Amino acid sequence: MIPAAFEYVAPASVEEALAALAEHGDEAKIIAGGQSLLPVLRMRLNAPEWVIDLGRIESLRGVRDAGDHLAVGAMTTHHDVGKDALVHEHALLVSKAISHLADAQVRHRGTFGGALAHADPAGDLGAPVLALDATMVVQGPGGTREVAAADFFVDLFETAISDDEILVEVRVPKHTGWGASYEKFVRIAHQWPIVAVAAAVRMDGDRIAEARVGLTNMGSTPLRATAVEEALVGQPATTDAVRQAATHAADGANPPTDLNGSAEYRNHLATVLTARAVLAAAGRDAT
Ligand SMILES: Cc1cc2nc3c(=O)[nH]c(=O)nc-3n(C[C@H](O)[C@H](O)[C@H](O)COP(=O)(O)OP(=O)(O)OC[C@H]3O[C@@H](n4cnc5c(N)ncnc54)[C@H](O)[C@@H]3O)c2cc1C
């Protein structure tokens, strides 16, 4: 279907974009890569009078080394984040997750910030940024504020970004030297995950010194598997020990039941995928 008619503006700066948002209020919608918004407009599930395109704002693009963290501009495409050497070195989990995200076409258009702002619980970026304790920087009429990833995802397709704000940057703390893996379970290639697990592990010899585990599509928002993280600390990275810790993967989760599987099935998947992801992150063969 063709979207309903709308007015289009492509500001050259965040300030201009914020002014347009303030002027048009509820009648306006931000567009980034358009990979989620355009299907919504084409199906006429939303019909904004104004579409504000962030595509010309160069300051929102790129990955920067900012000392203890990487600063990822909200308009950096999945492709550019995924191939970035800094991301590979300091936030390997993000590179791993992006390698499983959609197809090359979508990765060249879709943006890091757009995917997080969209907050689809099946989206592949929420769990990694949550697991790595990222901070979202949002800008509004009063300036910028920082929102911890743990507070950013509020509910299904709902974030802490207010109507008059724009997500401008994602700060990902460096996890240099950590192993990482993103295990995504799909029925057919390039699909959204039925369940996925993001794991990053810091080894100390043969033992797991620290672990971070995030779950995709196990509730209305990305989740952190803290019980697994705690159970892994100090454990040897053996199949038995990791599988034992992974039995806690679905603790506190509330996965949906839909055509792809029941909640019970998803709980099982979370356990299996967590063990695989942690073992792979620790450099062990999961078999
Ligand atoms: C065929 C297909 C397959 C896909 N498969 C996957 C998949 O397997 N895994 C996955 O994770 N994703 C998948 N996606 C989605 C993809 O990751 C999109 O890139 C992402 O969901 C939205 O990013 P975008 O830049 O295109 O944002 P848009 O579609 O432009 O915007 C999405 C929403 O976020 C808002 N928004 C965007 N940027 C900002 C900002 N900076 N500040 C405030 N609000 C903002 C918009 O107003 C809109 O509501 C798929 C998409 C398609 C079309």
Tab-separated table of C-alpha atoms and ligand atoms in Angstrom:
chain	number	residue	atom	x	y	z
A	1	MET	CA	0.000	0.000	0.000
A	2	ILE	CA	1.024	3.616	-0.455
A	3	PRO	CA	1.336	5.680	2.751
A	4	ALA	CA	-1.124	8.489	3.410
A	5	ALA	CA	0.210	11.861	2.201
A	6	PHE	CA	2.556	13.674	4.570
A	7	GLU	CA	4.767	16.753	4.630
A	8	TYR	CA	8.500	16.015	4.641
A	9	VAL	CA	11.339	17.923	6.220
A	10	ALA	CA	15.041	16.971	6.383
A	11	PRO	CA	16.785	19.240	8.903
A	12	ALA	CA	20.568	19.691	8.849
A	13	SER	CA	21.029	19.717	12.627
A	14	VAL	CA	19.594	18.148	15.770
A	15	GLU	CA	18.447	21.606	16.902
A	16	GLU	CA	16.458	22.090	13.681
A	17	ALA	CA	14.958	18.610	14.041
A	18	LEU	CA	13.940	19.371	17.632
A	19	ALA	CA	12.383	22.665	16.506
A	20	ALA	CA	10.357	20.807	13.868
A	21	LEU	CA	9.267	18.265	16.501
A	22	ALA	CA	8.226	21.057	18.853
A	23	GLU	CA	6.318	22.827	16.085
A	24	HIS	CA	4.368	19.812	14.830
A	25	GLY	CA	4.018	17.861	18.086
A	26	ASP	CA	1.732	14.828	17.854
A	27	GLU	CA	1.404	15.276	14.090
A	28	ALA	CA	5.103	14.537	13.515
A	29	LYS	CA	7.148	11.358	13.307
A	30	ILE	CA	10.943	10.985	13.157
A	31	ILE	CA	12.301	8.812	10.346
A	32	ALA	CA	15.808	7.300	10.530
A	33	GLY	CA	16.484	4.358	8.196
A	34	GLY	CA	12.767	3.844	7.582
A	35	GLN	CA	13.080	0.055	7.841
A	36	SER	CA	10.420	-0.197	10.542
A	37	LEU	CA	8.561	3.090	10.081
A	38	LEU	CA	7.917	2.819	6.339
A	39	PRO	CA	6.145	-0.565	6.591
A	40	VAL	CA	3.997	0.956	9.354
A	41	LEU	CA	3.126	3.932	7.130
A	42	ARG	CA	2.502	1.724	4.106
A	43	MET	CA	0.091	-0.444	6.117
A	44	ARG	CA	-1.479	2.815	7.320
A	45	LEU	CA	-1.065	1.810	10.959
A	46	ASN	CA	0.175	5.351	11.477
A	47	ALA	CA	-0.443	8.460	9.374
A	48	PRO	CA	1.663	11.395	10.628
A	49	GLU	CA	1.126	14.757	8.936
A	50	TRP	CA	4.855	15.483	9.119
A	51	VAL	CA	7.837	13.189	8.693
A	52	ILE	CA	11.118	14.568	10.047
A	53	ASP	CA	14.084	12.850	8.375
A	54	LEU	CA	17.323	12.686	10.416
A	55	GLY	CA	19.270	11.466	7.365
A	56	ARG	CA	21.051	14.777	6.651
A	57	ILE	CA	22.398	15.241	10.188
A	58	GLU	CA	26.030	14.199	9.810
A	59	SER	CA	26.816	14.689	13.522
A	60	LEU	CA	24.592	11.694	14.299
A	61	ARG	CA	26.723	9.294	12.280
A	62	GLY	CA	29.822	7.337	13.225
A	63	VAL	CA	31.558	5.489	16.039
A	64	ARG	CA	33.958	7.403	18.300
A	65	ASP	CA	36.447	6.242	20.928
A	66	ALA	CA	35.439	8.198	24.030
A	67	GLY	CA	37.883	6.768	26.583
A	68	ASP	CA	36.053	4.237	28.718
A	69	HIS	CA	33.235	3.813	26.202
A	70	LEU	CA	32.402	3.914	22.499
A	71	ALA	CA	30.027	6.654	21.384
A	72	VAL	CA	27.794	5.371	18.586
A	73	GLY	CA	25.845	8.049	16.713
A	74	ALA	CA	22.160	7.190	16.523
A	75	MET	CA	22.109	7.431	12.704
A	76	THR	CA	25.015	5.042	12.177
A	77	THR	CA	23.753	2.182	10.049
A	78	HIS	CA	23.815	-1.410	11.272
A	79	HIS	CA	26.305	-2.126	8.481
A	80	ASP	CA	28.692	0.619	9.599
A	81	VAL	CA	28.494	-0.338	13.293
A	82	GLY	CA	28.899	-4.019	12.466
A	83	LYS	CA	32.084	-3.567	10.444
A	84	ASP	CA	33.624	-0.947	12.738
A	85	ALA	CA	37.059	-1.970	14.074
A	86	LEU	CA	36.524	-0.165	17.411
A	87	VAL	CA	33.255	-1.997	17.961
A	88	HIS	CA	34.904	-5.277	17.107
A	89	GLU	CA	37.723	-4.621	19.570
A	90	HIS	CA	35.796	-3.112	22.486
A	91	ALA	CA	32.192	-4.285	22.111
A	92	LEU	CA	32.414	-7.562	20.236
A	93	LEU	CA	28.935	-8.576	21.405
A	94	VAL	CA	27.422	-5.747	19.346
A	95	SER	CA	29.285	-6.869	16.202
A	96	LYS	CA	28.122	-10.430	16.780
A	97	ALA	CA	24.473	-9.416	17.193
A	98	ILE	CA	24.537	-7.239	14.074
A	99	SER	CA	25.919	-10.102	12.004
A	100	HIS	CA	22.607	-11.873	12.712
A	101	LEU	CA	20.360	-8.826	12.164
A	102	ALA	CA	18.109	-9.001	9.081
A	103	ASP	CA	19.806	-9.014	5.661
A	104	ALA	CA	22.479	-6.865	4.032
A	105	GLN	CA	19.900	-4.553	2.446
A	106	VAL	CA	18.223	-3.758	5.774
A	107	ARG	CA	21.598	-3.416	7.512
A	108	HIS	CA	22.658	-0.770	4.982
A	109	ARG	CA	19.561	1.370	5.631
A	110	GLY	CA	18.494	0.626	9.224
A	111	THR	CA	20.201	2.547	12.012
A	112	PHE	CA	21.504	1.659	15.458
A	113	GLY	CA	19.437	4.398	17.105
A	114	GLY	CA	16.335	3.681	15.039
A	115	ALA	CA	16.287	0.027	16.051
A	116	LEU	CA	16.659	0.898	19.749
A	117	ALA	CA	14.072	3.688	19.588
A	118	HIS	CA	11.662	1.314	17.857
A	119	ALA	CA	12.000	-1.053	20.851
A	120	ASP	CA	10.650	-4.173	19.219
A	121	PRO	CA	11.105	-6.911	21.864
A	122	ALA	CA	12.273	-9.207	19.049
A	123	GLY	CA	14.863	-6.638	17.900
A	124	ASP	CA	18.425	-7.914	18.014
A	125	LEU	CA	20.137	-4.857	19.538
A	126	GLY	CA	18.270	-4.427	22.822
A	127	ALA	CA	19.737	-7.453	24.611
A	128	PRO	CA	23.382	-6.674	23.729
A	129	VAL	CA	23.198	-3.001	24.751
A	130	LEU	CA	21.400	-3.987	27.950
A	131	ALA	CA	23.953	-6.696	28.723
A	132	LEU	CA	26.827	-4.257	28.162
A	133	ASP	CA	25.214	-1.580	30.387
A	134	ALA	CA	25.017	0.995	27.598
A	135	THR	CA	23.719	4.501	28.177
A	136	MET	CA	21.356	6.253	25.781
A	137	VAL	CA	21.809	9.969	25.233
A	138	VAL	CA	18.572	11.728	24.320
A	139	GLN	CA	18.287	15.373	23.379
A	140	GLY	CA	15.253	17.582	23.867
A	141	PRO	CA	14.416	21.283	24.116
A	142	GLY	CA	16.161	21.505	27.508
A	143	GLY	CA	19.411	19.827	26.375
A	144	THR	CA	20.673	16.264	26.655
A	145	ARG	CA	20.079	13.628	29.326
A	146	GLU	CA	21.436	10.146	29.836
A	147	VAL	CA	19.249	7.089	30.295
A	148	ALA	CA	20.700	3.750	31.395
A	149	ALA	CA	19.730	0.890	29.082
A	150	ALA	CA	18.057	-0.752	32.094
A	151	ASP	CA	15.625	2.218	32.268
A	152	PHE	CA	15.350	2.874	28.530
A	153	PHE	CA	13.096	-0.006	27.466
A	154	VAL	CA	9.741	0.654	29.121
A	155	ASP	CA	7.362	-1.737	27.370
A	156	LEU	CA	6.454	-3.186	23.982
A	157	PHE	CA	7.571	-0.542	21.401
A	158	GLU	CA	7.892	1.994	24.214
A	159	THR	CA	11.063	3.689	25.464
A	160	ALA	CA	12.022	6.481	27.851
A	161	ILE	CA	12.345	8.912	24.889
A	162	SER	CA	9.723	11.661	25.279
A	163	ASP	CA	7.682	12.949	22.341
A	164	ASP	CA	9.828	16.093	22.128
A	165	GLU	CA	13.174	14.241	22.269
A	166	ILE	CA	15.527	12.487	19.867
A	167	LEU	CA	17.941	9.653	20.630
A	168	VAL	CA	21.295	11.076	19.568
A	169	GLU	CA	23.973	8.697	20.843
A	170	VAL	CA	24.491	5.316	22.459
A	171	ARG	CA	27.432	4.972	24.843
A	172	VAL	CA	28.697	1.424	25.065
A	173	PRO	CA	31.213	0.762	27.872
A	174	LYS	CA	34.355	-0.917	26.596
A	175	HIS	CA	34.544	-4.642	27.220
A	176	THR	CA	37.980	-5.085	25.718
A	177	GLY	CA	39.227	-8.662	25.721
A	178	TRP	CA	35.808	-10.126	26.550
A	179	GLY	CA	34.593	-13.037	24.450
A	180	ALA	CA	31.095	-12.697	23.002
A	181	SER	CA	28.390	-14.606	21.214
A	182	TYR	CA	24.850	-13.960	19.991
A	183	GLU	CA	22.767	-17.092	19.590
A	184	LYS	CA	19.618	-16.419	17.558
A	185	PHE	CA	16.940	-19.028	16.952
A	186	VAL	CA	14.888	-18.531	13.785
A	187	ARG	CA	12.715	-20.738	11.616
A	188	ILE	CA	14.116	-19.350	8.357
A	189	ALA	CA	17.156	-17.185	7.607
A	190	HIS	CA	17.009	-13.386	8.054
A	191	GLN	CA	13.978	-13.594	10.332
A	192	TRP	CA	13.319	-11.901	13.620
A	193	PRO	CA	14.333	-14.196	16.483
A	194	ILE	CA	11.892	-16.502	18.209
A	195	VAL	CA	14.370	-16.181	21.081
A	196	ALA	CA	17.968	-14.960	21.090
A	197	VAL	CA	20.642	-14.721	23.758
A	198	ALA	CA	23.515	-12.231	23.954
A	199	ALA	CA	26.453	-13.273	26.105
A	200	ALA	CA	29.790	-11.647	26.925
A	201	VAL	CA	32.327	-13.332	29.147
A	202	ARG	CA	35.622	-12.286	30.719
A	203	MET	CA	37.833	-15.273	31.439
A	204	ASP	CA	40.496	-15.577	34.101
A	205	GLY	CA	42.458	-18.637	33.083
A	206	ASP	CA	39.968	-21.492	32.800
A	207	ARG	CA	37.367	-19.785	34.985
A	208	ILE	CA	34.667	-17.266	34.197
A	209	ALA	CA	35.538	-14.030	36.013
A	210	GLU	CA	32.524	-11.995	34.817
A	211	ALA	CA	29.542	-12.659	32.585
A	212	ARG	CA	26.845	-10.514	30.966
A	213	VAL	CA	23.747	-12.160	29.514
A	214	GLY	CA	20.822	-10.493	27.734
A	215	LEU	CA	17.651	-12.103	26.383
A	216	THR	CA	15.731	-11.161	23.236
A	217	ASN	CA	11.990	-11.794	22.887
A	218	MET	CA	11.547	-13.252	26.362
A	219	GLY	CA	9.181	-10.486	27.494
A	220	SER	CA	7.855	-7.106	26.401
A	221	THR	CA	11.367	-5.624	26.663
A	222	PRO	CA	14.897	-7.018	26.403
A	223	LEU	CA	15.867	-8.724	29.665
A	224	ARG	CA	19.023	-9.258	31.646
A	225	ALA	CA	19.573	-12.818	32.928
A	226	THR	CA	21.172	-11.726	36.202
A	227	ALA	CA	20.663	-15.088	37.931
A	228	VAL	CA	22.750	-16.741	35.209
A	229	GLU	CA	25.406	-14.044	35.407
A	230	GLU	CA	25.742	-14.543	39.162
A	231	ALA	CA	25.775	-18.328	38.889
A	232	LEU	CA	28.597	-18.205	36.308
A	233	VAL	CA	31.084	-16.137	38.300
A	234	GLY	CA	34.057	-18.249	39.383
A	235	GLN	CA	32.846	-21.318	37.507
A	236	PRO	CA	35.027	-23.298	35.099
A	237	ALA	CA	33.864	-22.865	31.515
A	238	THR	CA	32.868	-26.499	31.213
A	239	THR	CA	29.714	-27.688	29.500
A	240	ASP	CA	28.297	-29.065	32.749
A	241	ALA	CA	28.949	-25.941	34.827
A	242	VAL	CA	27.626	-23.586	32.159
A	243	ARG	CA	24.526	-25.683	31.495
A	244	GLN	CA	23.828	-25.736	35.229
A	245	ALA	CA	24.051	-21.931	35.446
A	246	ALA	CA	21.910	-21.597	32.303
A	247	THR	CA	18.995	-23.413	33.976
A	248	HIS	CA	18.247	-19.980	35.508
A	249	ALA	CA	17.967	-18.270	32.093
A	250	ALA	CA	14.189	-17.880	32.141
A	251	ASP	CA	13.964	-16.827	35.813
A	252	GLY	CA	11.634	-13.833	35.971
A	253	ALA	CA	10.994	-13.816	32.199
A	254	ASN	CA	7.517	-13.533	30.739
A	255	PRO	CA	7.798	-14.663	27.125
A	256	PRO	CA	4.883	-14.420	24.693
A	257	THR	CA	2.962	-17.337	23.238
A	258	ASP	CA	2.400	-16.847	19.510
A	259	LEU	CA	2.413	-18.733	16.211
A	260	ASN	CA	6.187	-19.265	16.509
A	261	GLY	CA	5.999	-21.015	19.850
A	262	SER	CA	4.556	-21.195	23.338
A	263	ALA	CA	5.958	-19.445	26.387
A	264	GLU	CA	7.090	-22.826	27.677
A	265	TYR	CA	8.964	-23.519	24.438
A	266	ARG	CA	10.645	-20.118	24.656
A	267	ASN	CA	11.711	-20.789	28.249
A	268	HIS	CA	13.344	-23.993	27.048
A	269	LEU	CA	15.017	-22.203	24.140
A	270	ALA	CA	16.373	-19.523	26.452
A	271	THR	CA	18.053	-22.174	28.605
A	272	VAL	CA	19.614	-24.004	25.669
A	273	LEU	CA	20.714	-20.838	23.836
A	274	THR	CA	22.169	-19.301	26.997
A	275	ALA	CA	24.416	-22.311	27.525
A	276	ARG	CA	25.502	-22.197	23.876
A	277	ALA	CA	26.128	-18.451	23.922
A	278	VAL	CA	28.142	-18.514	27.153
A	279	LEU	CA	30.243	-21.484	26.038
A	280	ALA	CA	30.930	-19.852	22.675
A	281	ALA	CA	31.787	-16.534	24.372
A	282	ALA	CA	34.198	-18.441	26.612
A	283	GLY	CA	35.815	-19.957	23.529
A	284	ARG	CA	34.443	-23.436	24.220
A	285	ASP	CA	32.682	-25.770	21.843
A	286	ALA	CA	29.023	-26.022	22.891
A	287	THR	CA	28.646	-29.640	21.787
B	1	LIG	C1	12.717	-7.195	6.118
B	1	LIG	C2	13.189	-6.682	7.461
B	1	LIG	C3	13.780	-7.559	8.340
B	1	LIG	C4	14.223	-7.116	9.575
B	1	LIG	N1	14.796	-8.029	10.423
B	1	LIG	C5	15.276	-7.601	11.615
B	1	LIG	C6	15.916	-8.512	12.496
B	1	LIG	O1	16.084	-9.705	12.213
B	1	LIG	N2	16.359	-8.020	13.681
B	1	LIG	C7	16.229	-6.714	14.033
B	1	LIG	O2	16.651	-6.311	15.115
B	1	LIG	N3	15.631	-5.818	13.200
B	1	LIG	C8	15.157	-6.230	12.012
B	1	LIG	N4	14.558	-5.313	11.174
B	1	LIG	C9	14.393	-3.915	11.615
B	1	LIG	C10	15.639	-3.086	11.398
B	1	LIG	O3	16.581	-3.392	12.397
B	1	LIG	C11	15.353	-1.595	11.479
B	1	LIG	O4	16.531	-0.976	11.095
B	1	LIG	C12	14.998	-1.012	12.827
B	1	LIG	O5	13.945	-1.670	13.454
B	1	LIG	C13	14.562	0.442	12.736
B	1	LIG	O6	15.643	1.253	12.401
B	1	LIG	P1	15.457	2.414	11.353
B	1	LIG	O7	16.700	3.224	11.402
B	1	LIG	O8	15.062	1.883	10.049
B	1	LIG	O9	14.296	3.287	12.029
B	1	LIG	P2	12.902	3.836	11.418
B	1	LIG	O10	12.137	2.744	10.777
B	1	LIG	O11	13.183	5.033	10.588
B	1	LIG	O12	12.198	4.303	12.787
B	1	LIG	C14	11.715	3.339	13.691
B	1	LIG	C15	11.028	4.074	14.854
B	1	LIG	O13	11.993	4.703	15.692
B	1	LIG	C16	11.800	6.113	15.735
B	1	LIG	N5	13.142	6.710	15.669
B	1	LIG	C17	14.099	6.381	14.761
B	1	LIG	N6	15.233	7.019	15.051
B	1	LIG	C18	14.997	7.767	16.152
B	1	LIG	C19	15.807	8.632	16.948
B	1	LIG	N7	17.100	8.848	16.660
B	1	LIG	N8	15.244	9.236	18.016
B	1	LIG	C20	13.946	9.009	18.321
B	1	LIG	N9	13.128	8.186	17.627
B	1	LIG	C21	13.653	7.572	16.545
B	1	LIG	C22	10.906	6.443	14.541
B	1	LIG	O14	10.099	7.586	14.790
B	1	LIG	C23	10.067	5.168	14.443
B	1	LIG	O15	9.020	5.223	15.363
B	1	LIG	C24	14.090	-5.742	9.941
B	1	LIG	C25	13.503	-4.850	9.046
B	1	LIG	C26	13.050	-5.305	7.808
B	1	LIG	C27	12.433	-4.327	6.862
